[in-house]
């Protein structure tokens, strides 16, 4: 690399640093268009309010989705979501981070909402690292997610990935590279979609009863942006200058730990770590000493 390139790079990264850090912590209302664009289903996306609320809809003709312009290598990613109030069996509402591109080695952190006729919504999380997923966990939500907006967050730093709902941790995926478990590191973009998965239910919904509408808010992004052309820049994303990388976010505090254990005791409806039929050999990150459990 020549010096000019390095200095341009540093300037850009430092600008990114200050921009991200001043956004602490995100109660600024940022218009949708500042960080996001429509991915597909243009005529099924409605941006309204002061550009601070987005409706994604799905009907027989199409689903829809939006994504961030930038990719990030660490951050605390948040979306406020209100789910479709109808029978959404087979219809999945989502909010996730994905590195996209190389399908065989991609990283991804997912929130996926599965509704159903009479069943309460199940919130599924999954972690892909280096193309390997299959780490589903499901939580039966303890409130009606269709009645109001709730906060769904993904904290991602060098130490762990924490999924939380209204500030309550529901899942932790530790950096267990020391046990030989891959950990997500590829720059990822933020995406949100509503889509039809006909494999996901036994009784198919009557899509003509649509549209099925999910609403999203909170378009500020507390993340460290990285350019695809400079994947090495991600090292700077581990800097303690970003508040989400600092010591008190390396692990759950005692209060969070207590809430997390409560969720695990009462609301987990599926956990790949306990599915011996599917995984006769338990993954290393599921061992008690890995601190996943
Ligand atoms: C919302 O975004 C549109 C498109 O960028 C813009 O034309 C409009 O002025 C914005 N409205 C508000 C209230 O910010
Ligand atoms: C995972 O942890 C190791 C130290 O155990 C660290 O060197 C590495 O950078 C971390 N990986 C990521 C992607 O943060
Ligand atoms: C965790 O426990 C497993 C077996 O229970 C063991 O093989 C592994 O070495 C332990 N890992 C650490 C980091 O202690």
mmCIF file with all atom_site columns, N, CA, C and O in Angstrom, residues 2 60 75 78 144 166 197 207:
data_model
loop_
_atom_site.group_PDB
_atom_site.id
_atom_site.type_symbol
_atom_site.label_atom_id
_atom_site.label_alt_id
_atom_site.label_comp_id
_atom_site.label_asym_id
_atom_site.label_entity_id
_atom_site.label_seq_id
_atom_site.pdbx_PDB_ins_code
_atom_site.Cartn_x
_atom_site.Cartn_y
_atom_site.Cartn_z
_atom_site.occupancy
_atom_site.B_iso_or_equiv
_atom_site.pdbx_formal_charge
_atom_site.auth_seq_id
_atom_site.auth_comp_id
_atom_site.auth_asym_id
_atom_site.auth_atom_id
_atom_site.pdbx_PDB_model_num
ATOM 1  N N  . UNK A 1 2   ? 0.528   2.234   -0.807 1.00 0.00 ? 2   UNK A N  1
ATOM 2  C CA . UNK A 1 2   ? 1.346   3.446   -0.722 1.00 0.00 ? 2   UNK A CA 1
ATOM 3  C C  . UNK A 1 2   ? 0.816   4.355   0.374  1.00 0.00 ? 2   UNK A C  1
ATOM 4  O O  . UNK A 1 2   ? -0.274  4.175   0.910  1.00 0.00 ? 2   UNK A O  1
ATOM 5  N N  . UNK A 1 60  ? -49.651 -12.049 -2.409 1.00 0.00 ? 60  UNK A N  1
ATOM 6  C CA . UNK A 1 60  ? -49.397 -13.107 -3.399 1.00 0.00 ? 60  UNK A CA 1
ATOM 7  C C  . UNK A 1 60  ? -48.329 -12.709 -4.400 1.00 0.00 ? 60  UNK A C  1
ATOM 8  O O  . UNK A 1 60  ? -47.651 -13.550 -4.951 1.00 0.00 ? 60  UNK A O  1
ATOM 9  N N  . UNK A 1 75  ? -20.563 -3.625  16.509 1.00 0.00 ? 75  UNK A N  1
ATOM 10 C CA . UNK A 1 75  ? -21.597 -2.633  16.794 1.00 0.00 ? 75  UNK A CA 1
ATOM 11 C C  . UNK A 1 75  ? -22.712 -3.177  17.663 1.00 0.00 ? 75  UNK A C  1
ATOM 12 O O  . UNK A 1 75  ? -22.696 -4.350  18.073 1.00 0.00 ? 75  UNK A O  1
ATOM 13 N N  . UNK A 1 78  ? -29.777 -2.317  16.246 1.00 0.00 ? 78  UNK A N  1
ATOM 14 C CA . UNK A 1 78  ? -31.106 -2.331  16.857 1.00 0.00 ? 78  UNK A CA 1
ATOM 15 C C  . UNK A 1 78  ? -32.191 -2.103  15.826 1.00 0.00 ? 78  UNK A C  1
ATOM 16 O O  . UNK A 1 78  ? -32.006 -1.357  14.858 1.00 0.00 ? 78  UNK A O  1
ATOM 17 N N  . UNK A 1 144 ? -47.180 -9.899  23.436 1.00 0.00 ? 144 UNK A N  1
ATOM 18 C CA . UNK A 1 144 ? -47.755 -9.968  22.093 1.00 0.00 ? 144 UNK A CA 1
ATOM 19 C C  . UNK A 1 144 ? -46.984 -9.013  21.178 1.00 0.00 ? 144 UNK A C  1
ATOM 20 O O  . UNK A 1 144 ? -47.151 -7.794  21.260 1.00 0.00 ? 144 UNK A O  1
ATOM 21 N N  . UNK A 1 166 ? -35.940 -6.081  24.196 1.00 0.00 ? 166 UNK A N  1
ATOM 22 C CA . UNK A 1 166 ? -36.243 -5.050  25.193 1.00 0.00 ? 166 UNK A CA 1
ATOM 23 C C  . UNK A 1 166 ? -35.174 -5.029  26.293 1.00 0.00 ? 166 UNK A C  1
ATOM 24 O O  . UNK A 1 166 ? -35.488 -4.914  27.482 1.00 0.00 ? 166 UNK A O  1
ATOM 25 N N  . UNK A 1 197 ? -41.984 -18.744 3.189  1.00 0.00 ? 197 UNK A N  1
ATOM 26 C CA . UNK A 1 197 ? -41.182 -19.963 3.194  1.00 0.00 ? 197 UNK A CA 1
ATOM 27 C C  . UNK A 1 197 ? -42.131 -21.145 3.249  1.00 0.00 ? 197 UNK A C  1
ATOM 28 O O  . UNK A 1 197 ? -42.617 -21.494 4.320  1.00 0.00 ? 197 UNK A O  1
ATOM 29 N N  . UNK A 1 207 ? -52.839 -16.620 1.112  1.00 0.00 ? 207 UNK A N  1
ATOM 30 C CA . UNK A 1 207 ? -52.136 -15.339 0.931  1.00 0.00 ? 207 UNK A CA 1
ATOM 31 C C  . UNK A 1 207 ? -53.048 -14.220 0.431  1.00 0.00 ? 207 UNK A C  1
ATOM 32 O O  . UNK A 1 207 ? -52.734 -13.035 0.571  1.00 0.00 ? 207 UNK A O  1
#
